[in-house]
Coordinates of C-alpha atoms and ligand atoms in Angstrom, one line a residue:
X5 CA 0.0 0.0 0.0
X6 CA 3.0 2.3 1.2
X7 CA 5.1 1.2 -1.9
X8 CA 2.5 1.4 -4.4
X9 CA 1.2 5.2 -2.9
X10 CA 5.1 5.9 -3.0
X11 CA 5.3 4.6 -6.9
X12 CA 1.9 6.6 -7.7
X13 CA 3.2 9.5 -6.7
X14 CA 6.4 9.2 -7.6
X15 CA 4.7 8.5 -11.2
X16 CA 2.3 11.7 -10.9
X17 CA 5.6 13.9 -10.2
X18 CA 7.4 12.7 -13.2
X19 CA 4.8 13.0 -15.4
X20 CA 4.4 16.7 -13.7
X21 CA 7.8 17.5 -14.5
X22 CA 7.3 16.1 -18.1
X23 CA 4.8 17.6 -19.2
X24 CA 6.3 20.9 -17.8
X25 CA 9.4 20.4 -19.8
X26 CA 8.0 19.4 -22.9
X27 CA 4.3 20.1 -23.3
X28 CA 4.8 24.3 -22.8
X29 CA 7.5 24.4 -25.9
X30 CA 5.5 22.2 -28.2
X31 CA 2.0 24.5 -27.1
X32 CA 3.9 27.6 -27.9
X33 CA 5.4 25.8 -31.1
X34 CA 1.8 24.9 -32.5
X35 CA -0.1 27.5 -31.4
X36 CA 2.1 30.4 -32.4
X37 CA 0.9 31.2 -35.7
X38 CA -2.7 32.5 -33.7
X39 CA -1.0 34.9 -32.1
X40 CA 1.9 36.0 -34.4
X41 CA 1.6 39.8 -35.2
X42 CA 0.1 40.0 -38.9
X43 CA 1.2 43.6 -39.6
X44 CA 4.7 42.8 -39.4
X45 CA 6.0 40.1 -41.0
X46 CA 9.8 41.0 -42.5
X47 CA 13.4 41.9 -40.8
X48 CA 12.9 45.5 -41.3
X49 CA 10.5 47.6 -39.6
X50 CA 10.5 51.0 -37.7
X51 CA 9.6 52.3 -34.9
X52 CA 6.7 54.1 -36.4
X53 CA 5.7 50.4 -37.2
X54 CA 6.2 49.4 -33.8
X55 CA 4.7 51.8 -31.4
X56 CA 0.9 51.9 -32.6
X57 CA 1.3 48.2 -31.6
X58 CA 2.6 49.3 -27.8
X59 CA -0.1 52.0 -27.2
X60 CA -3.0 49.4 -28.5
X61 CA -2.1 47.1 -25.6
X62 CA -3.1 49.9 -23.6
X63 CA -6.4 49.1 -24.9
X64 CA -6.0 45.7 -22.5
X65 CA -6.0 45.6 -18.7
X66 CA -3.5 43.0 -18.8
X67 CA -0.6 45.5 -19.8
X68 CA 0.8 48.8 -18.6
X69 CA 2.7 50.3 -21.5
X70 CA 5.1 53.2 -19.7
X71 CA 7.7 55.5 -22.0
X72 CA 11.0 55.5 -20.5
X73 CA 12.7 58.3 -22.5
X74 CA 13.6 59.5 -25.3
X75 CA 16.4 58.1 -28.0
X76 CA 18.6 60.8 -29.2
X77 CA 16.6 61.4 -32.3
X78 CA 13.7 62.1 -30.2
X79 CA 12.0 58.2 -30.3
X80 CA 10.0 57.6 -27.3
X81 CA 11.0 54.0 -26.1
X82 CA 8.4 51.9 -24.1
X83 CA 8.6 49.1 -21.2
X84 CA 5.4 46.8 -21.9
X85 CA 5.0 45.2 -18.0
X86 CA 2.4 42.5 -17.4
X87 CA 1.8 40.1 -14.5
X88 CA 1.5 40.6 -11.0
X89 CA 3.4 38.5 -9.1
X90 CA 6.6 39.0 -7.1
X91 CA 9.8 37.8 -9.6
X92 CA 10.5 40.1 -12.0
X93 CA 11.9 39.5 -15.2
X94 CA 13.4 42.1 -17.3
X95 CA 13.3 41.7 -21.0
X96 CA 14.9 44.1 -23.8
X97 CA 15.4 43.5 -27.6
X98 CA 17.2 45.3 -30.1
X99 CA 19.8 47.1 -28.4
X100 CA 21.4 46.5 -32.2
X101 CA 19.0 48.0 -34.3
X102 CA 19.0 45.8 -37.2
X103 CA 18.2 42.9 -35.1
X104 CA 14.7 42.7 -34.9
X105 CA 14.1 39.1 -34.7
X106 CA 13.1 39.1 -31.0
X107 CA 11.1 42.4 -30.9
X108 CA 8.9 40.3 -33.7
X109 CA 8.6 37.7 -31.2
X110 CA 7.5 39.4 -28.7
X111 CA 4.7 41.3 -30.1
X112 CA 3.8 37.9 -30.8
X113 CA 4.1 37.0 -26.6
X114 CA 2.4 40.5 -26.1
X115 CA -0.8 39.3 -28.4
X116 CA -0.3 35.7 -26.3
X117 CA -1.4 37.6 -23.5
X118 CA -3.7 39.5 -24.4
X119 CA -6.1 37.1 -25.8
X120 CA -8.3 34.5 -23.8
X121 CA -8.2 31.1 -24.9
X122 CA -8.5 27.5 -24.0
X123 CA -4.2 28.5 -22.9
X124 CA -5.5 30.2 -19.9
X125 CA -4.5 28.3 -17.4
X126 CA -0.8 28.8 -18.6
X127 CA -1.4 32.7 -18.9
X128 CA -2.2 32.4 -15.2
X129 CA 0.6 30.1 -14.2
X130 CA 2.8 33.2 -15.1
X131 CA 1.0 36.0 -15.0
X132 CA 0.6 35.1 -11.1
X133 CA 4.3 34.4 -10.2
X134 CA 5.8 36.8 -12.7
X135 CA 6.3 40.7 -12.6
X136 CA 7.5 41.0 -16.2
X137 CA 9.1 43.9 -18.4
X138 CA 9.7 44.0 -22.2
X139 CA 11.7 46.8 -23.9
X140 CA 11.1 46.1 -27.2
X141 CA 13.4 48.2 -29.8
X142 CA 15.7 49.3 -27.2
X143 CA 17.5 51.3 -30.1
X144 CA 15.1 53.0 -32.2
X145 CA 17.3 55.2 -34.0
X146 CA 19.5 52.7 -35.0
X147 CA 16.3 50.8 -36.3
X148 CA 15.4 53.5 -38.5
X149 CA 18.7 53.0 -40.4
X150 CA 18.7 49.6 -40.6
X151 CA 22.0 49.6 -38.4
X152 CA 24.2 48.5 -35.6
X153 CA 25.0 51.4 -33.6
X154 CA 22.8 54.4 -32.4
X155 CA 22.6 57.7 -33.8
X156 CA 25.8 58.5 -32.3
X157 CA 27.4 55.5 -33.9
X158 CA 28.0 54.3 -30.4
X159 CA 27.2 50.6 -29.7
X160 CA 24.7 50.4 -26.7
X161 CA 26.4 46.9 -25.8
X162 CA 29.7 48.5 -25.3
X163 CA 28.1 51.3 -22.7
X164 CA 26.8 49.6 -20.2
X165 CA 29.8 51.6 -17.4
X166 CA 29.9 54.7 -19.1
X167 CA 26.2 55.5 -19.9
X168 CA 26.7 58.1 -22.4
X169 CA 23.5 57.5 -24.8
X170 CA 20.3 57.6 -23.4
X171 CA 19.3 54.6 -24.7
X172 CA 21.4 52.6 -22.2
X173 CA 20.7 54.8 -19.3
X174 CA 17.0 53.6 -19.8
X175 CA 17.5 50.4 -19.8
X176 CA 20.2 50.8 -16.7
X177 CA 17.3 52.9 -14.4
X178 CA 14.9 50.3 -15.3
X179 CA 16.7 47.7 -14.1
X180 CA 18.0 49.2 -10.8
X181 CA 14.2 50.7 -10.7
X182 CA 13.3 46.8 -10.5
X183 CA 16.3 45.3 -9.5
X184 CA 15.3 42.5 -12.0
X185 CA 15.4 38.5 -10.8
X186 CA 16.2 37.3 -14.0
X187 CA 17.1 39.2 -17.6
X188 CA 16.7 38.4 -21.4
X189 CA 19.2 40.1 -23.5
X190 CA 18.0 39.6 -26.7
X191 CA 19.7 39.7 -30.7
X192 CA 20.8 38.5 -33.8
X193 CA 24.2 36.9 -34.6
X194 CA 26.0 36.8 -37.8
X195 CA 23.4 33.6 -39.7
X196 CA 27.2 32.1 -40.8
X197 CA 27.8 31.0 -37.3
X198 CA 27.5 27.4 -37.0
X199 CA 26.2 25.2 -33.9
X200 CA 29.7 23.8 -33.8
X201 CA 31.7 23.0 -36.6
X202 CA 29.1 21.1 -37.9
X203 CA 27.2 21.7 -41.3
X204 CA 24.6 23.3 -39.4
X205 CA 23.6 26.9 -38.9
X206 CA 23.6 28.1 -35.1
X207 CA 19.8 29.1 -35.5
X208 CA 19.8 30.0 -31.8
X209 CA 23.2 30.7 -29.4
X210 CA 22.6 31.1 -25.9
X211 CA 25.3 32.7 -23.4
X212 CA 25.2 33.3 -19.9
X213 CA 27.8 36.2 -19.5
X214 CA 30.2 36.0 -17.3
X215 CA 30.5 39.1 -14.8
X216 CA 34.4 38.8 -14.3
X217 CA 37.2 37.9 -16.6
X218 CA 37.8 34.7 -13.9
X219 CA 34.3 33.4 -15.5
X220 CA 33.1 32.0 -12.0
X221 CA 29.9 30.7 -11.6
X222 CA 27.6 32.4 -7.9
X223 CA 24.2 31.9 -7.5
X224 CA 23.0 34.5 -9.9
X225 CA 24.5 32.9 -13.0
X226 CA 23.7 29.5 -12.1
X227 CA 20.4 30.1 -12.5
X228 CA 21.2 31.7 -15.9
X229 CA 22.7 28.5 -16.8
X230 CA 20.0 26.0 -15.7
X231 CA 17.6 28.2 -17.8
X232 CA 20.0 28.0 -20.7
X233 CA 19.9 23.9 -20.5
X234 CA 16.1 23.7 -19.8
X235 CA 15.9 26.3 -23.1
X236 CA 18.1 23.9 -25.3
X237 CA 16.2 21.0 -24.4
X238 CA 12.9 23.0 -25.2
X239 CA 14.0 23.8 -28.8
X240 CA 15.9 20.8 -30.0
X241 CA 13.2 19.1 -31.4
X242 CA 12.3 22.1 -33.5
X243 CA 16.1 23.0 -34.6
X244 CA 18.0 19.9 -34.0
X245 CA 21.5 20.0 -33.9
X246 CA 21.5 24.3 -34.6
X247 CA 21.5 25.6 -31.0
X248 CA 25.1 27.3 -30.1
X249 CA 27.0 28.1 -27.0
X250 CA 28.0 31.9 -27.3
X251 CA 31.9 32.9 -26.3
X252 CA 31.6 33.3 -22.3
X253 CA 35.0 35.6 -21.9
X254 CA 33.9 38.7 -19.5
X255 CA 33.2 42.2 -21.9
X256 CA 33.7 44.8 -18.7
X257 CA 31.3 47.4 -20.9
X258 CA 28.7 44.9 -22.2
X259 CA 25.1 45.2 -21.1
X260 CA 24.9 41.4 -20.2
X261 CA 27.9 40.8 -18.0
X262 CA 27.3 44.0 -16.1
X263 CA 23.3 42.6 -15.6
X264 CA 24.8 39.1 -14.1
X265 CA 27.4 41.1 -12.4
X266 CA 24.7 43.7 -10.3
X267 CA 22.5 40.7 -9.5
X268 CA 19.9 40.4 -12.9
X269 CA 20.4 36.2 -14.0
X270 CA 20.7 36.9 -17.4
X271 CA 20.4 35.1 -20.5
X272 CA 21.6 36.0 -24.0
X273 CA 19.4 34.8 -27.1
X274 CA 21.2 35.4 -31.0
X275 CA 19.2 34.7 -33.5
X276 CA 21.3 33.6 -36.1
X277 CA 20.7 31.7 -39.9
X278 CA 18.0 29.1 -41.2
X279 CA 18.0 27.4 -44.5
X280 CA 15.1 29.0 -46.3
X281 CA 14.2 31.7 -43.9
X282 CA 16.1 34.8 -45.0
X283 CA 13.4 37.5 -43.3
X284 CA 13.7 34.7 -40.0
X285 CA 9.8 34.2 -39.7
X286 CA 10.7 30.2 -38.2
X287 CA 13.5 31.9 -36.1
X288 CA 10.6 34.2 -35.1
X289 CA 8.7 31.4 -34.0
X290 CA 11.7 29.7 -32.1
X291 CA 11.8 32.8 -30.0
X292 CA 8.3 32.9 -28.6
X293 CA 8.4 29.4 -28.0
X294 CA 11.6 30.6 -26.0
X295 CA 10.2 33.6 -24.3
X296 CA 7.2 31.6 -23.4
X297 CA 8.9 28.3 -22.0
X298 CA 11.7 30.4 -20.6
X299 CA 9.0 32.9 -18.6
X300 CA 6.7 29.6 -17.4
X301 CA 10.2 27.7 -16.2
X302 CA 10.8 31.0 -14.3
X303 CA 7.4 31.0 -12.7
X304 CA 7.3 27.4 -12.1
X305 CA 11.1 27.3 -11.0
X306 CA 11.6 24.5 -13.0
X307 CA 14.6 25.4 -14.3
X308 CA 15.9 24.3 -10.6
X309 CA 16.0 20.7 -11.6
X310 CA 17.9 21.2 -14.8
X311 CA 21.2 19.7 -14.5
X312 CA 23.8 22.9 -15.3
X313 CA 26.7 20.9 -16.4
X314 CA 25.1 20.3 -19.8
X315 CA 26.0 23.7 -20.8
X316 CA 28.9 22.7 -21.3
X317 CA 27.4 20.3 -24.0
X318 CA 25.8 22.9 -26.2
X319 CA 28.4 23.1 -29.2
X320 CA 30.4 26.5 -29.3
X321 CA 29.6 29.2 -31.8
X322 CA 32.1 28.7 -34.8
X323 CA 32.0 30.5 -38.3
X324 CA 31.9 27.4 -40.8
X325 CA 29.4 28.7 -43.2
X326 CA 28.8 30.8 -46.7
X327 CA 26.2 31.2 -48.7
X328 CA 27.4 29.5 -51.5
X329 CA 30.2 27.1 -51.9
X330 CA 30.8 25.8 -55.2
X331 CA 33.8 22.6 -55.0
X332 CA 36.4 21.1 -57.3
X333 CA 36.6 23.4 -60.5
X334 CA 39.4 24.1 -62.3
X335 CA 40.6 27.4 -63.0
X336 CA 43.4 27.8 -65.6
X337 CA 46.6 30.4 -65.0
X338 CA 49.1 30.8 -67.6
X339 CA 48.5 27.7 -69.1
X340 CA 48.4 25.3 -65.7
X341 CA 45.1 24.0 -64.3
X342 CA 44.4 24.8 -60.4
X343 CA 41.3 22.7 -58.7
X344 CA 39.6 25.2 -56.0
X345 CA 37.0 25.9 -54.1
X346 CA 35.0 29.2 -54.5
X347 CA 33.2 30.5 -50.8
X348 CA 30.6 33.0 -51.6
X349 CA 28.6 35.4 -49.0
X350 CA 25.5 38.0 -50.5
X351 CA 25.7 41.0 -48.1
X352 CA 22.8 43.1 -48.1
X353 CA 22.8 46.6 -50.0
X354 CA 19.9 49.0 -48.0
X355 CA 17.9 50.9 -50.0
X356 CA 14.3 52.7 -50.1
X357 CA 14.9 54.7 -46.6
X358 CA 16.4 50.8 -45.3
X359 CA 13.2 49.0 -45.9
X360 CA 14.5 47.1 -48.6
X361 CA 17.3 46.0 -50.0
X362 CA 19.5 44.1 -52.5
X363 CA 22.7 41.6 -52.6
X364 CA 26.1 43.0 -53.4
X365 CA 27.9 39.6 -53.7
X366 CA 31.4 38.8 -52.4
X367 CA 34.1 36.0 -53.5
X368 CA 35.1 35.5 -49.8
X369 CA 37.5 32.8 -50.1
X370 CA 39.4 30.4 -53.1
X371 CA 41.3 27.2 -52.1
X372 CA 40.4 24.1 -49.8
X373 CA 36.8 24.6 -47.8
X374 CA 36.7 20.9 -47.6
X375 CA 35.6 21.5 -44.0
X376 CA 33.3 24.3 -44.2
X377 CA 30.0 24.1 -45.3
X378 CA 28.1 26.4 -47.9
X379 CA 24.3 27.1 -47.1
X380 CA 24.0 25.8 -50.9
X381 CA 26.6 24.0 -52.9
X382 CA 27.4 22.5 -55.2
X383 CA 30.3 20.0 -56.5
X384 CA 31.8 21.5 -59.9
X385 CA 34.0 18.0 -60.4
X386 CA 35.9 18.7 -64.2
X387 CA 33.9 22.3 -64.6
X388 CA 36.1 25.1 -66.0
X389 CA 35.7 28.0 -63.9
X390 CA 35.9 31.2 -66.4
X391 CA 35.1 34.8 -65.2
X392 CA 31.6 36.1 -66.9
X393 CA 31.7 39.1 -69.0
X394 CA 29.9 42.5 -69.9
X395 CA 27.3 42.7 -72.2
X396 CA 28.5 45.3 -74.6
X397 CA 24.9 46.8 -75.5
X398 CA 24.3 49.3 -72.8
X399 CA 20.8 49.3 -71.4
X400 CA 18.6 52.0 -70.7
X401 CA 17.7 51.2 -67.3
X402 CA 17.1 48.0 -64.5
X403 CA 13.4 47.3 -66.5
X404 CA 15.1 47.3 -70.1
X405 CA 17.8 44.9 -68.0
X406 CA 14.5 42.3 -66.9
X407 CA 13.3 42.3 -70.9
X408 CA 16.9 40.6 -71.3
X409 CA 17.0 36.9 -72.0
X410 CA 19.1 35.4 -69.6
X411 CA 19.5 32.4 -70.7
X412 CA 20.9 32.6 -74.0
X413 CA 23.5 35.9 -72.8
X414 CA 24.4 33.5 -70.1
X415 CA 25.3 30.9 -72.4
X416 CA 27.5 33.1 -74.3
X417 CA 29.1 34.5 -71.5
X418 CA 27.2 37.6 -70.3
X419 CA 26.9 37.6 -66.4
X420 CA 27.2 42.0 -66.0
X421 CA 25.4 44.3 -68.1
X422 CA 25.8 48.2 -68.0
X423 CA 23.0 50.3 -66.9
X424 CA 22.7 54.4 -67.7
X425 CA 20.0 54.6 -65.4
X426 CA 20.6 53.4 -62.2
X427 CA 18.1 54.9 -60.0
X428 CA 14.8 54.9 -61.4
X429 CA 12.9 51.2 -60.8
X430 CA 15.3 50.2 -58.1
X431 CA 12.8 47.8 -56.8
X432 CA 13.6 45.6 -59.7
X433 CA 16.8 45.4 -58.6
X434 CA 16.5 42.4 -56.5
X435 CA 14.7 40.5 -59.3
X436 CA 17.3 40.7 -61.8
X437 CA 18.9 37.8 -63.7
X438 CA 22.1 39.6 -64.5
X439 CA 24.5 41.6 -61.9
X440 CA 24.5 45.3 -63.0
X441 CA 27.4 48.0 -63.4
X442 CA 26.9 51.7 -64.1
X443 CA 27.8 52.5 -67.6
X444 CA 31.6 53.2 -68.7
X445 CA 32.4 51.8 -65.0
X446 CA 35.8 49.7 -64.6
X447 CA 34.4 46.8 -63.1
X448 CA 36.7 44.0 -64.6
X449 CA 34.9 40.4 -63.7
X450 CA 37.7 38.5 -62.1
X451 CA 37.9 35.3 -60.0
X452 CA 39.5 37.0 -57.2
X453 CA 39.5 37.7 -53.5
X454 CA 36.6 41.0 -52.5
X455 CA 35.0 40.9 -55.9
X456 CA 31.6 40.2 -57.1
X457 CA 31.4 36.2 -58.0
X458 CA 30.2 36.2 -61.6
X459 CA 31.3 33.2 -63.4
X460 CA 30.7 30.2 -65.5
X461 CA 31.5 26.7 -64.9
X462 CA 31.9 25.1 -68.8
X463 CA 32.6 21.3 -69.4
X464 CA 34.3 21.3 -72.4
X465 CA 33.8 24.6 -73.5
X466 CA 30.0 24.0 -72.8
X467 CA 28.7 26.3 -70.2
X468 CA 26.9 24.0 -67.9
X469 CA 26.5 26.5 -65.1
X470 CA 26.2 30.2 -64.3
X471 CA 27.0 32.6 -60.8
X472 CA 25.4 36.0 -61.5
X473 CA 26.1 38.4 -58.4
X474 CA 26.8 35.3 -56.4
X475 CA 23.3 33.2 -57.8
X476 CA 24.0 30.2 -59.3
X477 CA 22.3 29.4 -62.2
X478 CA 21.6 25.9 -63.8
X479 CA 22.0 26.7 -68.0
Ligands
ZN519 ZN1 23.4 42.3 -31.0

């Protein structure tokens, strides 16, 4: 009777803690696409995008939406609190204002709880324990360029001692206003960082900072840690094998180690690459399942039982990635054949007042990338790698450029074609089929270092395959 009351309930707590772990990720996972805010769905938006969405949740009772200050360009930025309960969580995104994965996650969390549903119950699990704070767009200015840095060019994650731009003297008052339990510092990472040196992109990287250059571990960042485990486990299923372990070496003037250091247990998300998901709309999705599984572990304090030393298992950030890797072709130099590998990235070009932009490709390596990995590949064996050329017959502008055939130029060895016009139709810039060069400009297509990758790959003499601005092209 003893035993069996012993193995019941010993059952009923397992199950408990199961269906803690799992069942709050997959809920979030499946459910998130109700909730996901429908007005914003690419990389770039602005703050004027973003704050009719704050002061609507004013509309709710569930939320106190409370401007904190001003950015230097005048940008009122807003703390969105919800919950009553007595552990406060402090949540900020987009310190770096061309990260915006996060702030589009947590509009999403912000529309979670605001609607009734048959989730309820799990609104109330949190809502009750939790005291919580989201600065979304901590960097507005920075935002509305698309960019890095503030207005001031100064890097808000570098200014967490000296304070000079507002923007991290709000975020520094709020948190010794709350003196916050537990912090989410939240971005995007370069989306050529790899969950090890694996093929795979690190989707997600997590770091608890370190708040001295000894990297010890108190109380504080222990729990950052346990949340960290309990977080990989949540997402694996969705992202196997692309969750990274951030560099932990103490930055004295980050935002992050300073928050572990004055008490906050903090937790650093990047957002980094997915195959297939260049404006990050599954990455998106990753995060509220984050923000929510990480905010109910919180509540629940079931990170407590997660075992920290497999931290030490999530694979470190490395950089083993391009965006197009193109293996084994030969490229002929005074008369000798060379077989090498050709590592290709597409930077992004802003344009349209940084709503929109286009790829500027990049030749970013030649030789052996037998160990790195391209987000698309592909094995030239025998191919003669020969640089494109310019299409003599200058075009009028980019829409007399899209009336081009591009097949048949391509075959005959027409990757670049001059433009007069380069400014008028710019939106059809992105769409093109060839790369495009001012007119009378010097751009010489080479197979070099820093240029723009326009090539073909021939088998005997046959062109078999095309890279216009760093696209390859079946011909
Ligand atoms: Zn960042």
């Amino acid at each position: 009777m003893k035993f069996s009351f012993l193995f019941f309930s010993l059952l009923l707590s397992l199950t408990d803690l199961f269906s803690q772990v799992t069942s709050v990720p997959l809920t979030a996972y499946q459910s998130h696409e109700q909730y996901q805010e429908a007005s914003i769905t690419h990389r770039r938006f602005k703050h004027s995008d973003l704050e009719p969405l704050l002061l609507k949740l004013r509309d709710n009772p569930t939320f106190t939406v409370t401007p904190l200050g001003k950015s230097i360009e005048d940008r009122t930025i807003y703390d969105v609190s919800f919950g009553t309960g007595e552990t406060t969580v402090l949540l900020w995104s987009q310190m770096h204002g061309d990260e915006t994965t996060a702030t589009m996650a947590g509009l999403d969390l912000f529309n979670f709880f605001a609607q009734s549903d048959e989730l309820d119950p799990l609104r109330k699990q949190i809502l009750d324990k939790l005291n919580i704070h989201f600065v979304p767009m901590l960097n507005p200015d920075g935002a509305e360029q698309f960019q890095r840095q503030n207005a001031l060019d100064i890097d808000l994650n570098r200014d967490a001692l000296r304070l000079q731009s507002p923007e991290s003297q709000i975020l520094k008052h709020l948190r010794d206003s709350l003196q916050a339990d537990f912090g989410f510092n939240l971005h995007d990472q370069s989306v050529y960082y790899t969950a090890g040196t694996n093929p795979k992109p690190a989707t997600i990287s997590f770091l608890a900072p370190a708040y001295n250059y000894e990297k010890e571990v108190n109380e504080v960042r222990n729990q950052a840690l346990q949340l960290i485990v309990l977080l990989n486990d949540a997402i694996q299923s969705f992202i196997p094998g692309q969750v990274g372990r951030y560099n932990d070496d103490f930055e004295p003037r980050a935002f992050g180690d300073n928050m572990q250091k004055w008490g906050t247990s903090t937790v650093l998300i990047e957002s980094g690459g997915d195959k297939n998901d260049p404006e990050k709309q599954q990455i998106r999705k990753v995060n509220f399942v984050l923000l929510l599984t990480g905010l109910h572990a919180i509540a629940k304090e079931i990170y407590r039982k997660a075992p920290v030393e497999n931290y030490l298992d999530i694979p470190e950030n490395e950089r083993y990635l391009y965006d197009l890797i193109i293996r084994n072709v030969q490229r002929e130099m005074n008369g000798q054949l060379y077989t090498i590998d050709v590592g290709i990235n597409r930077p992004e070009i802003d344009w349209d007042d940084y709503r929109q932009f286009y790829h500027l490709s990049r030749i970013q390596y030649i030789g052996d990338l037998s160990i790195y990995y391209g987000y698309q590949e592909l094995d030239g064996d025998d191919l003669l790698i020969v640089p494109g050329k310019v299409y003599p017959k200058v075009q009028q502008d980019f829409q007399a450029v899209a009336k081009l055939k591009p097949k048949r130029l391509l075959k005959q060895g027409y990757t670049i074609v001059q433009v007069k016009d380069m400014k008028s139709n710019e939106h059809l810039r992105s769409t093109l089929q060839f790369d495009v060069i001012p007119e009378g400009s010097e751009l010489e297509p080479e197979i070099l270092l820093g240029k723009r990758a326009n090539f073909l790959l021939k088998k005997r003499k046959k062109p078999k395959f095309a890279v216009v601005n760093g696209v390859l092209v079946e011909l």
